[in-house]
Amino acid sequence: MASILASRQVSQAIRRNIVSLPVRLHSTSAVNRATEDHEPKFLQAVGMFFDEAAKHSNASAETLKHIKSTDSVLSVTFPMEKDGKTVMIRGYRSQHSRHRLPCKGGIRFASEVDLQEVEALSALMTYKCAVVDVPFGGGKGGIMINPKDWTESELERITRRFTLELCQKNFIGPGVDVPAPDVGTGPREMGWIADTYRNFNPQDVNGAACVTGKALSLGGVRGRTEATGLGVYYGIREFLSFPEVQKKIDHHGKVQDSSVIIQGFGNVGYWAAKFFEANGARVTGIVEYDAAVYSEQGLNIEHLAQWRKEHGTFRGFPDAKIIDSPMDLLEAECDVLIPAALERQIGLRNAHKIRAKLIGEAANGPVTPGADAVLRQNGKLIVPDLLLNAGGVCVSYFEWAKNLSHLRFGRMNKRWDERSKEQLLNLVEGNAGRPLSEVERRQMIHGAEEHELVYSGLEDTMIVACNETRQTANAKNIDYRTAAMANSINKIAASLAGSGSIFTHA
């Protein structure tokens, strides 16, 4: 009972005290000083990790070739008027795998968007969905613009025009392909996409499920905003509880009193920091693109978020050390390092300098293949991106299911559960001869709110996936990235085998 009440109190406290942070505007393809010129690009790196895991899978060579290949890519160009001139806008949507439908993956707005990035991210989405048993194929999209260069009205026109292109090419729909927020996009853009889709598909009663990450007023689900950061917390907590992990990295096994450094203070980094702080960890450092902030005693995350919202930077934040070369903080001593911003942030130039015991990949592809090998040789433990940052797509799945059912989670059973608990408590109090206090009674009778059901579903998903990864890693004596990818490959192969081969063989 005590643990249930404590968990609920933490959840309520976090949701009461939040700062609205701006959407991250920096794409994951940004150049950094961590990688050597000869290191593989993102798409090639994903392929290399796949090839290594394939050696430990049960799939045939033909099936592996099928799984690795991208099914479809849409490239569109359309004109947009700006300041009296015509600007050509380029956008992409990649459907990596349709072994399960719909395809699922975010849409990003960033000037660095290109085809190889979109294909790499869509491949990761395929493997990510499989590893956490979300019944989607992988997709990803992007528009090659810097959102800061466009007004809100112009961004709306661009978003709606891109959605129209997706509609015309059958690259969007509740049963076809379901986008979500990503770099440079958020609930606002998802609302424009949903409205455009419904206008061109008025007969689709499930139209709200064409996109996830929407505002609550448009059919979003409570808990989606913080989902990826919460999933990161659940995943790290689970891995720290494994005895073999504790022995390998010489750690006491609990989040409480662990030191954590997080790179990135956008949606994922902010929420991960909030959940670690609320559960007793010391978040000693936060790294952003212009500066980093460090305090050995632990940062006050809400104060830091408020400061950055008001000043646009960490600079000047009191009671903490400001680091002008932010990448240097990645090399500081800590229990857990969480890259939660950009890809390729730990490469051959800095991998040997990393002193964290555990690296949790909250971002997509933050560690290059070469750096991965160096870190493991140095005794570091890596919790991979395709597992650790799957919280977003997991809760997107819940939102999609909610939209298809046209029913809020808990609406049918909350009051019934409360009455049942009240009757049970009356019996317990009668037999015990001691009534509970009013506070205890309210907390025990309380029926689950939507966000509590979402949190519970996400927690179960992460626990199961982490333990499946652990079992494969221990059984085959391989690292967790390879184990998670091998599990993903086996699940996709089983799905393909169960579907038959009438359309794939002459």
Short mmCIF file of C-alpha atoms in Angstrom, two decimals:
data_model
loop_
_atom_site.label_atom_id
_atom_site.label_comp_id
_atom_site.label_asym_id
_atom_site.label_seq_id
_atom_site.Cartn_x
_atom_site.Cartn_y
_atom_site.Cartn_z
CA MET A 1 0.00 0.00 0.00
CA ALA A 2 2.78 2.41 0.94
CA SER A 3 4.54 2.03 -2.42
CA ILE A 4 1.30 2.62 -4.34
CA LEU A 5 0.56 5.79 -2.37
CA ALA A 6 4.14 7.04 -2.73
CA SER A 7 4.10 6.47 -6.49
CA ARG A 8 0.81 8.34 -6.81
CA GLN A 9 2.13 11.26 -4.73
CA VAL A 10 5.25 11.52 -6.91
CA SER A 11 3.11 11.50 -10.06
CA GLN A 12 0.79 14.20 -8.72
CA ALA A 13 3.68 16.38 -7.59
CA ILE A 14 5.40 16.19 -10.96
CA ARG A 15 2.25 17.00 -12.92
CA ARG A 16 1.44 19.98 -10.66
CA ASN A 17 4.83 21.64 -11.03
CA ILE A 18 5.82 21.83 -14.67
CA VAL A 19 7.21 24.50 -16.94
CA SER A 20 6.15 24.68 -20.58
CA LEU A 21 9.36 24.37 -22.57
CA PRO A 22 9.78 25.34 -26.22
CA VAL A 23 9.83 22.67 -28.92
CA ARG A 24 13.38 21.55 -29.72
CA LEU A 25 14.46 23.13 -33.00
CA HIS A 26 17.77 21.37 -33.60
CA SER A 27 17.85 18.32 -35.86
CA THR A 28 19.77 15.18 -34.97
CA SER A 29 22.01 15.53 -38.02
CA ALA A 30 23.82 18.55 -36.58
CA VAL A 31 27.59 18.39 -36.94
CA ASN A 32 29.54 17.95 -33.70
CA ARG A 33 33.11 17.47 -32.58
CA ALA A 34 32.59 13.99 -31.11
CA THR A 35 32.95 12.00 -34.33
CA GLU A 36 35.77 11.38 -36.77
CA ASP A 37 35.19 12.10 -40.45
CA HIS A 38 35.51 8.42 -41.34
CA GLU A 39 32.83 7.25 -38.90
CA PRO A 40 29.63 5.93 -40.53
CA LYS A 41 26.64 8.17 -41.12
CA PHE A 42 23.41 7.53 -39.25
CA LEU A 43 21.76 5.17 -41.77
CA GLN A 44 24.95 3.16 -42.16
CA ALA A 45 25.36 2.95 -38.38
CA VAL A 46 21.83 1.58 -37.94
CA GLY A 47 22.64 -1.00 -40.62
CA MET A 48 25.85 -2.01 -38.85
CA PHE A 49 24.04 -2.55 -35.55
CA PHE A 50 21.40 -4.59 -37.42
CA ASP A 51 24.02 -6.77 -39.13
CA GLU A 52 25.69 -7.58 -35.81
CA ALA A 53 22.38 -8.53 -34.19
CA ALA A 54 21.37 -10.59 -37.23
CA LYS A 55 24.16 -13.05 -36.39
CA HIS A 56 22.34 -13.87 -33.15
CA SER A 57 18.82 -14.05 -34.59
CA ASN A 58 16.79 -17.01 -35.84
CA ALA A 59 15.94 -15.41 -39.20
CA SER A 60 17.09 -16.71 -42.57
CA ALA A 61 19.33 -14.65 -44.85
CA GLU A 62 16.37 -13.92 -47.16
CA THR A 63 14.20 -12.77 -44.26
CA LEU A 64 16.99 -10.57 -42.90
CA LYS A 65 17.31 -8.89 -46.28
CA HIS A 66 13.55 -8.25 -46.28
CA ILE A 67 13.53 -6.83 -42.74
CA LYS A 68 16.49 -4.51 -43.34
CA SER A 69 15.18 -2.96 -46.57
CA THR A 70 12.99 0.15 -46.62
CA ASP A 71 9.56 -0.53 -48.13
CA SER A 72 8.60 2.91 -49.46
CA VAL A 73 9.89 6.47 -49.51
CA LEU A 74 7.90 9.54 -50.54
CA SER A 75 9.74 12.69 -51.59
CA VAL A 76 7.67 15.78 -52.36
CA THR A 77 8.42 19.35 -53.37
CA PHE A 78 5.89 22.17 -53.33
CA PRO A 79 6.03 25.98 -53.62
CA MET A 80 5.39 28.35 -50.73
CA GLU A 81 5.34 32.14 -50.94
CA LYS A 82 7.46 34.05 -48.42
CA ASP A 83 8.22 37.77 -48.45
CA GLY A 84 6.98 38.06 -52.03
CA LYS A 85 9.22 35.24 -53.26
CA THR A 86 8.51 31.62 -54.07
CA VAL A 87 10.39 29.11 -51.93
CA MET A 88 10.43 25.41 -52.82
CA ILE A 89 9.74 23.21 -49.79
CA ARG A 90 11.02 19.62 -49.72
CA GLY A 91 9.53 16.95 -47.51
CA TYR A 92 9.99 13.21 -46.98
CA ARG A 93 8.06 10.30 -45.52
CA SER A 94 9.66 6.88 -45.17
CA GLN A 95 7.74 3.68 -44.47
CA HIS A 96 10.48 1.27 -43.50
CA SER A 97 8.31 -1.75 -42.84
CA ARG A 98 4.65 -2.61 -43.37
CA HIS A 99 4.83 -6.05 -41.73
CA ARG A 100 2.42 -4.54 -39.19
CA LEU A 101 0.12 -1.63 -39.96
CA PRO A 102 -0.12 1.26 -39.52
CA CYS A 103 3.42 2.55 -39.86
CA LYS A 104 4.37 4.84 -36.98
CA GLY A 105 6.90 7.61 -36.55
CA GLY A 106 7.33 11.32 -36.05
CA ILE A 107 7.48 14.27 -38.43
CA ARG A 108 10.29 16.75 -37.86
CA PHE A 109 10.84 20.28 -39.12
CA ALA A 110 14.56 21.02 -39.43
CA SER A 111 16.82 22.53 -42.07
CA GLU A 112 19.18 19.52 -41.82
CA VAL A 113 16.49 16.95 -42.69
CA ASP A 114 17.58 14.64 -45.50
CA LEU A 115 16.59 11.29 -46.97
CA GLN A 116 19.22 9.17 -45.20
CA GLU A 117 18.22 10.60 -41.80
CA VAL A 118 14.53 9.90 -42.42
CA GLU A 119 15.25 6.35 -43.61
CA ALA A 120 17.50 5.66 -40.62
CA LEU A 121 14.91 6.92 -38.16
CA SER A 122 12.12 4.94 -39.81
CA ALA A 123 14.24 1.77 -39.56
CA LEU A 124 14.83 2.44 -35.87
CA MET A 125 11.07 2.87 -35.42
CA THR A 126 10.47 -0.59 -36.90
CA TYR A 127 12.89 -2.21 -34.48
CA LYS A 128 11.69 -0.06 -31.58
CA CYS A 129 8.04 -1.01 -32.03
CA ALA A 130 8.94 -4.69 -32.23
CA VAL A 131 11.14 -4.72 -29.14
CA VAL A 132 8.33 -3.29 -26.95
CA ASP A 133 5.53 -5.27 -28.66
CA VAL A 134 3.74 -2.28 -30.17
CA PRO A 135 1.92 -3.59 -33.28
CA PHE A 136 3.18 -0.99 -35.76
CA GLY A 137 5.66 -0.84 -38.60
CA GLY A 138 8.28 1.88 -38.66
CA GLY A 139 7.87 5.25 -40.35
CA LYS A 140 9.39 8.73 -40.20
CA GLY A 141 8.92 12.04 -41.93
CA GLY A 142 10.52 15.44 -42.19
CA ILE A 143 10.30 18.82 -43.88
CA MET A 144 13.52 20.64 -44.71
CA ILE A 145 12.84 24.00 -43.03
CA ASN A 146 14.00 25.88 -39.96
CA PRO A 147 10.76 26.64 -38.08
CA LYS A 148 12.27 29.82 -36.64
CA ASP A 149 12.41 31.29 -40.16
CA TRP A 150 8.63 31.03 -40.66
CA THR A 151 5.59 32.65 -39.04
CA GLU A 152 2.90 30.54 -37.39
CA SER A 153 0.57 31.17 -40.33
CA GLU A 154 3.25 30.07 -42.81
CA LEU A 155 4.04 26.96 -40.77
CA GLU A 156 0.36 26.05 -40.77
CA ARG A 157 0.20 26.37 -44.56
CA ILE A 158 3.34 24.24 -44.97
CA THR A 159 2.03 21.59 -42.57
CA ARG A 160 -1.37 21.40 -44.24
CA ARG A 161 0.14 21.24 -47.73
CA PHE A 162 2.49 18.43 -46.70
CA THR A 163 -0.46 16.58 -45.14
CA LEU A 164 -2.36 16.95 -48.41
CA GLU A 165 0.57 15.39 -50.25
CA LEU A 166 0.53 12.49 -47.77
CA CYS A 167 -3.22 12.06 -48.28
CA GLN A 168 -2.92 12.03 -52.07
CA LYS A 169 -0.14 9.39 -51.97
CA ASN A 170 -1.84 7.25 -49.27
CA PHE A 171 0.96 7.92 -46.78
CA ILE A 172 -1.32 8.85 -43.88
CA GLY A 173 -4.35 7.29 -42.21
CA PRO A 174 -5.35 5.44 -39.02
CA GLY A 175 -4.68 2.08 -40.68
CA VAL A 176 -1.89 3.17 -43.02
CA ASP A 177 0.64 5.57 -41.48
CA VAL A 178 0.30 7.57 -38.26
CA PRO A 179 2.72 10.49 -37.66
CA ALA A 180 3.64 12.03 -34.29
CA PRO A 181 5.65 15.02 -33.00
CA ASP A 182 9.42 15.13 -33.38
CA VAL A 183 12.15 17.76 -33.63
CA GLY A 184 10.57 21.14 -34.39
CA THR A 185 6.96 19.92 -34.11
CA GLY A 186 4.45 19.46 -31.31
CA PRO A 187 0.72 19.22 -30.52
CA ARG A 188 0.00 22.35 -32.59
CA GLU A 189 1.32 20.81 -35.81
CA MET A 190 -0.38 17.49 -35.03
CA GLY A 191 -3.68 19.36 -34.71
CA TRP A 192 -3.21 20.91 -38.16
CA ILE A 193 -2.42 17.49 -39.62
CA ALA A 194 -5.49 15.88 -38.03
CA ASP A 195 -7.79 18.68 -39.20
CA THR A 196 -6.46 18.52 -42.77
CA TYR A 197 -6.85 14.75 -42.88
CA ARG A 198 -10.44 14.92 -41.61
CA ASN A 199 -11.34 17.59 -44.16
CA PHE A 200 -10.18 15.36 -47.01
CA ASN A 201 -11.55 12.16 -45.44
CA PRO A 202 -14.86 13.20 -43.82
CA GLN A 203 -16.20 9.64 -44.09
CA ASP A 204 -13.46 8.24 -41.83
CA VAL A 205 -15.05 8.06 -38.38
CA ASN A 206 -11.64 7.10 -36.96
CA GLY A 207 -9.94 10.16 -38.45
CA ALA A 208 -8.65 11.39 -35.08
CA ALA A 209 -6.34 8.34 -35.03
CA CYS A 210 -4.47 9.55 -38.14
CA VAL A 211 -1.89 11.23 -35.90
CA THR A 212 -0.81 11.04 -32.25
CA GLY A 213 0.69 13.57 -29.85
CA LYS A 214 -2.39 15.76 -30.22
CA ALA A 215 -3.73 18.20 -27.65
CA LEU A 216 -6.25 16.69 -25.20
CA SER A 217 -9.03 18.76 -26.77
CA LEU A 218 -8.41 16.98 -30.10
CA GLY A 219 -8.29 13.44 -28.75
CA GLY A 220 -4.84 13.29 -27.20
CA VAL A 221 -4.10 11.10 -24.21
CA ARG A 222 -2.94 12.25 -20.78
CA GLY A 223 0.66 11.26 -20.21
CA ARG A 224 1.81 11.46 -23.84
CA THR A 225 3.88 14.62 -23.34
CA GLU A 226 6.10 13.09 -20.66
CA ALA A 227 6.01 9.53 -22.05
CA THR A 228 9.51 9.28 -23.54
CA GLY A 229 11.20 10.79 -20.50
CA LEU A 230 9.18 8.57 -18.16
CA GLY A 231 10.10 5.51 -20.22
CA VAL A 232 13.77 6.46 -19.90
CA TYR A 233 13.38 6.58 -16.11
CA TYR A 234 11.59 3.21 -15.99
CA GLY A 235 14.23 1.60 -18.21
CA ILE A 236 17.22 2.86 -16.23
CA ARG A 237 15.54 1.91 -12.95
CA GLU A 238 14.95 -1.61 -14.26
CA PHE A 239 18.50 -2.17 -15.51
CA LEU A 240 20.00 -0.84 -12.27
CA SER A 241 17.97 -3.48 -10.40
CA PHE A 242 19.72 -6.36 -12.21
CA PRO A 243 22.45 -7.94 -10.01
CA GLU A 244 24.78 -8.53 -12.97
CA VAL A 245 24.55 -4.83 -13.89
CA GLN A 246 25.30 -3.77 -10.32
CA LYS A 247 28.36 -6.01 -10.30
CA LYS A 248 29.59 -4.88 -13.73
CA ILE A 249 29.43 -1.15 -13.03
CA ASP A 250 29.96 -1.30 -9.25
CA HIS A 251 26.64 0.34 -8.35
CA HIS A 252 24.27 0.02 -5.40
CA GLY A 253 21.36 -0.73 -7.72
CA LYS A 254 18.93 2.07 -6.91
CA VAL A 255 17.97 5.29 -8.66
CA GLN A 256 17.94 7.03 -5.30
CA ASP A 257 21.26 8.78 -4.60
CA SER A 258 22.56 8.02 -8.11
CA SER A 259 24.21 10.92 -9.95
CA VAL A 260 22.76 11.65 -13.39
CA ILE A 261 23.95 13.91 -16.23
CA ILE A 262 21.55 14.58 -19.09
CA GLN A 263 22.38 16.01 -22.50
CA GLY A 264 19.42 17.92 -23.86
CA PHE A 265 16.71 19.90 -22.07
CA GLY A 266 13.92 19.58 -24.60
CA ASN A 267 10.87 17.43 -23.98
CA VAL A 268 12.72 14.15 -23.36
CA GLY A 269 15.58 15.54 -21.30
CA TYR A 270 13.34 17.76 -19.19
CA TRP A 271 10.89 15.00 -18.29
CA ALA A 272 13.63 12.44 -17.68
CA ALA A 273 15.29 14.92 -15.31
CA LYS A 274 11.97 15.53 -13.54
CA PHE A 275 11.34 11.84 -12.92
CA PHE A 276 14.89 11.11 -11.80
CA GLU A 277 14.82 14.05 -9.40
CA ALA A 278 11.39 13.10 -8.02
CA ASN A 279 12.61 9.58 -7.30
CA GLY A 280 15.69 10.60 -5.34
CA ALA A 281 18.46 10.84 -7.94
CA ARG A 282 20.85 13.79 -8.03
CA VAL A 283 20.67 15.35 -11.48
CA THR A 284 24.11 16.93 -11.32
CA GLY A 285 24.39 18.23 -14.88
CA ILE A 286 22.32 19.34 -17.86
CA VAL A 287 23.97 19.91 -21.25
CA GLU A 288 22.51 22.18 -23.93
CA TYR A 289 23.95 23.34 -27.25
CA ASP A 290 25.10 26.75 -25.95
CA ALA A 291 26.10 25.98 -22.35
CA ALA A 292 25.95 23.35 -19.64
CA VAL A 293 25.12 23.64 -15.94
CA TYR A 294 26.56 21.52 -13.12
CA SER A 295 26.01 21.10 -9.39
CA GLU A 296 27.48 18.21 -7.42
CA GLN A 297 24.63 18.46 -4.89
CA GLY A 298 22.02 18.18 -7.63
CA LEU A 299 20.11 20.76 -9.66
CA ASN A 300 16.60 21.99 -8.95
CA ILE A 301 15.06 21.03 -12.29
CA GLU A 302 11.98 23.24 -12.06
CA HIS A 303 14.02 26.31 -11.10
CA LEU A 304 16.41 25.58 -13.97
CA ALA A 305 13.56 25.17 -16.45
CA GLN A 306 11.97 28.42 -15.31
CA TRP A 307 15.31 30.24 -15.59
CA ARG A 308 15.88 28.99 -19.12
CA LYS A 309 12.34 29.88 -20.14
CA GLU A 310 12.81 33.45 -18.89
CA HIS A 311 16.40 34.01 -20.07
CA GLY A 312 16.72 31.65 -23.04
CA THR A 313 19.94 30.17 -21.63
CA PHE A 314 21.44 28.52 -18.56
CA ARG A 315 23.95 31.35 -18.22
CA GLY A 316 23.60 33.22 -14.94
CA PHE A 317 21.72 30.41 -13.20
CA PRO A 318 22.59 30.71 -9.47
CA ASP A 319 24.04 28.01 -7.21
CA ALA A 320 25.55 26.05 -10.09
CA LYS A 321 28.64 26.05 -12.27
CA ILE A 322 28.17 27.21 -15.88
CA ILE A 323 30.30 25.37 -18.44
CA ASP A 324 30.92 27.29 -21.66
CA SER A 325 32.10 24.18 -23.56
CA PRO A 326 28.99 22.08 -22.96
CA MET A 327 30.29 18.86 -24.57
CA ASP A 328 32.95 18.68 -21.84
CA LEU A 329 30.27 17.81 -19.29
CA LEU A 330 29.58 14.52 -21.09
CA GLU A 331 33.00 13.45 -19.83
CA ALA A 332 32.30 14.25 -16.16
CA GLU A 333 32.12 11.52 -13.55
CA CYS A 334 28.59 10.26 -12.83
CA ASP A 335 26.62 7.05 -12.38
CA VAL A 336 24.29 7.56 -15.35
CA LEU A 337 24.82 9.60 -18.53
CA ILE A 338 21.73 10.18 -20.66
CA PRO A 339 22.24 11.62 -24.16
CA ALA A 340 18.74 12.97 -24.86
CA ALA A 341 19.33 15.43 -27.68
CA LEU A 342 21.21 14.65 -30.86
CA GLU A 343 22.62 11.70 -32.78
CA ARG A 344 26.35 10.91 -32.91
CA GLN A 345 27.23 12.77 -29.70
CA ILE A 346 29.59 10.08 -28.46
CA GLY A 347 32.10 9.12 -31.15
CA LEU A 348 35.69 8.02 -31.45
CA ARG A 349 36.96 11.45 -30.39
CA ASN A 350 35.39 11.38 -26.94
CA ALA A 351 34.32 7.77 -26.19
CA HIS A 352 37.54 7.00 -24.29
CA LYS A 353 36.94 10.07 -22.08
CA ILE A 354 33.47 9.04 -20.89
CA ARG A 355 33.54 8.33 -17.14
CA ALA A 356 29.86 7.50 -16.59
CA LYS A 357 29.18 3.95 -15.47
CA LEU A 358 25.99 3.55 -17.51
CA ILE A 359 24.96 5.31 -20.73
CA GLY A 360 21.22 5.45 -21.41
CA GLU A 361 20.38 6.37 -25.01
CA ALA A 362 17.32 8.61 -24.70
CA ALA A 363 18.13 10.14 -28.11
CA ASN A 364 18.16 8.23 -31.38
CA GLY A 365 21.64 7.06 -32.36
CA PRO A 366 23.72 9.14 -29.92
CA VAL A 367 26.58 6.60 -29.88
CA THR A 368 28.43 5.63 -33.07
CA PRO A 369 29.37 1.97 -33.71
CA GLY A 370 33.04 2.69 -33.07
CA ALA A 371 32.29 4.51 -29.84
CA ASP A 372 29.98 1.69 -28.78
CA ALA A 373 32.89 -0.75 -29.02
CA VAL A 374 35.24 1.57 -27.10
CA LEU A 375 32.73 2.12 -24.29
CA ARG A 376 32.10 -1.60 -23.87
CA GLN A 377 35.84 -2.32 -23.87
CA ASN A 378 36.17 0.23 -21.06
CA GLY A 379 33.55 -1.57 -18.97
CA LYS A 380 30.67 0.83 -19.60
CA LEU A 381 27.12 -0.44 -19.88
CA ILE A 382 24.88 0.92 -22.67
CA VAL A 383 21.08 0.77 -22.59
CA PRO A 384 20.19 1.15 -26.30
CA ASP A 385 17.92 3.69 -27.95
CA LEU A 386 15.54 1.21 -29.59
CA LEU A 387 14.57 0.06 -26.09
CA LEU A 388 15.11 3.02 -23.78
CA ASN A 389 13.33 5.77 -25.74
CA ALA A 390 10.36 3.63 -26.79
CA GLY A 391 8.07 5.32 -24.24
CA GLY A 392 6.85 7.83 -26.81
CA VAL A 393 5.66 5.28 -29.35
CA CYS A 394 4.23 3.11 -26.59
CA VAL A 395 1.95 5.88 -25.34
CA SER A 396 1.23 6.93 -28.93
CA TYR A 397 -0.13 3.40 -29.29
CA PHE A 398 -2.40 4.05 -26.30
CA GLU A 399 -3.60 7.32 -27.87
CA TRP A 400 -4.26 5.57 -31.19
CA ALA A 401 -6.24 2.84 -29.40
CA LYS A 402 -8.20 5.49 -27.46
CA ASN A 403 -9.11 7.28 -30.70
CA LEU A 404 -10.27 4.04 -32.34
CA SER A 405 -12.41 3.14 -29.32
CA HIS A 406 -13.82 6.70 -29.08
CA LEU A 407 -13.65 6.30 -25.30
CA ARG A 408 -11.46 7.84 -22.62
CA PHE A 409 -9.47 5.33 -20.57
CA GLY A 410 -11.21 4.76 -17.23
CA ARG A 411 -14.57 6.23 -18.22
CA MET A 412 -16.41 2.89 -18.03
CA ASN A 413 -14.87 1.43 -14.89
CA LYS A 414 -13.48 4.16 -12.59
CA ARG A 415 -16.57 4.62 -10.39
CA TRP A 416 -17.27 0.87 -10.31
CA ASP A 417 -13.72 0.26 -9.08
CA GLU A 418 -14.11 2.92 -6.40
CA ARG A 419 -17.38 1.42 -5.10
CA SER A 420 -15.86 -2.08 -5.08
CA LYS A 421 -12.83 -0.87 -3.12
CA GLU A 422 -15.08 0.99 -0.68
CA GLN A 423 -17.09 -2.17 0.04
CA LEU A 424 -13.87 -4.14 0.57
CA LEU A 425 -12.46 -1.48 2.91
CA ASN A 426 -15.68 -1.51 4.95
CA LEU A 427 -15.24 -5.26 5.48
CA VAL A 428 -11.55 -4.85 6.38
CA GLU A 429 -12.30 -2.06 8.87
CA GLY A 430 -15.08 -4.12 10.43
CA ASN A 431 -12.84 -7.15 10.92
CA ALA A 432 -9.86 -5.11 12.09
CA GLY A 433 -11.88 -3.01 14.49
CA ARG A 434 -9.97 0.11 13.43
CA PRO A 435 -11.11 2.58 10.78
CA LEU A 436 -8.63 4.04 8.32
CA SER A 437 -7.98 7.77 8.37
CA GLU A 438 -9.91 9.84 5.84
CA VAL A 439 -6.72 10.47 3.83
CA GLU A 440 -5.83 6.75 3.72
CA ARG A 441 -9.38 5.88 2.78
CA ARG A 442 -9.53 8.37 -0.10
CA GLN A 443 -6.18 7.21 -1.47
CA MET A 444 -7.12 3.52 -1.34
CA ILE A 445 -10.57 4.00 -2.87
CA HIS A 446 -9.34 6.37 -5.59
CA GLY A 447 -10.07 5.01 -9.08
CA ALA A 448 -7.28 5.32 -11.64
CA GLU A 449 -7.18 8.50 -13.75
CA GLU A 450 -6.28 8.28 -17.43
CA HIS A 451 -2.67 9.34 -16.91
CA GLU A 452 -2.26 6.75 -14.13
CA LEU A 453 -3.45 3.99 -16.47
CA VAL A 454 -1.05 5.29 -19.12
CA TYR A 455 1.83 5.32 -16.64
CA SER A 456 0.97 1.78 -15.56
CA GLY A 457 0.82 0.50 -19.13
CA LEU A 458 4.12 2.17 -19.98
CA GLU A 459 5.80 0.82 -16.85
CA ASP A 460 4.69 -2.73 -17.63
CA THR A 461 5.85 -2.40 -21.24
CA MET A 462 9.32 -1.21 -20.23
CA ILE A 463 9.73 -3.84 -17.51
CA VAL A 464 8.82 -6.68 -19.89
CA ALA A 465 11.04 -5.38 -22.72
CA CYS A 466 14.01 -4.78 -20.39
CA ASN A 467 13.75 -8.29 -18.99
CA GLU A 468 13.43 -9.86 -22.44
CA THR A 469 16.58 -7.99 -23.48
CA ARG A 470 18.36 -9.12 -20.32
CA GLN A 471 17.43 -12.76 -20.88
CA THR A 472 18.72 -12.75 -24.46
CA ALA A 473 21.92 -10.94 -23.49
CA ASN A 474 22.65 -13.42 -20.71
CA ALA A 475 21.73 -16.47 -22.78
CA LYS A 476 23.91 -15.48 -25.75
CA ASN A 477 26.60 -13.55 -23.83
CA ILE A 478 26.08 -10.41 -25.92
CA ASP A 479 25.60 -6.73 -25.12
CA TYR A 480 22.17 -5.21 -24.55
CA ARG A 481 22.00 -3.36 -27.88
CA THR A 482 22.66 -6.53 -29.84
CA ALA A 483 20.22 -8.46 -27.65
CA ALA A 484 17.41 -5.92 -28.08
CA MET A 485 17.95 -5.78 -31.83
CA ALA A 486 18.06 -9.59 -32.08
CA ASN A 487 14.77 -9.84 -30.19
CA SER A 488 13.28 -7.26 -32.54
CA ILE A 489 14.46 -9.16 -35.63
CA ASN A 490 13.02 -12.43 -34.33
CA LYS A 491 9.63 -10.84 -33.63
CA ILE A 492 9.46 -9.23 -37.07
CA ALA A 493 10.54 -12.50 -38.72
CA ALA A 494 7.80 -14.37 -36.86
CA SER A 495 5.23 -11.81 -38.05
CA LEU A 496 6.41 -12.15 -41.65
CA ALA A 497 6.35 -15.95 -41.44
CA GLY A 498 2.84 -15.94 -40.04
CA SER A 499 1.63 -13.70 -42.87
CA GLY A 500 2.69 -16.17 -45.58
CA SER A 501 4.65 -15.53 -48.77
CA ILE A 502 2.11 -15.44 -51.59
CA PHE A 503 2.97 -11.82 -52.43
CA THR A 504 6.75 -12.16 -51.97
CA HIS A 505 7.52 -15.27 -54.05
CA ALA A 506 6.74 -16.03 -57.67
#
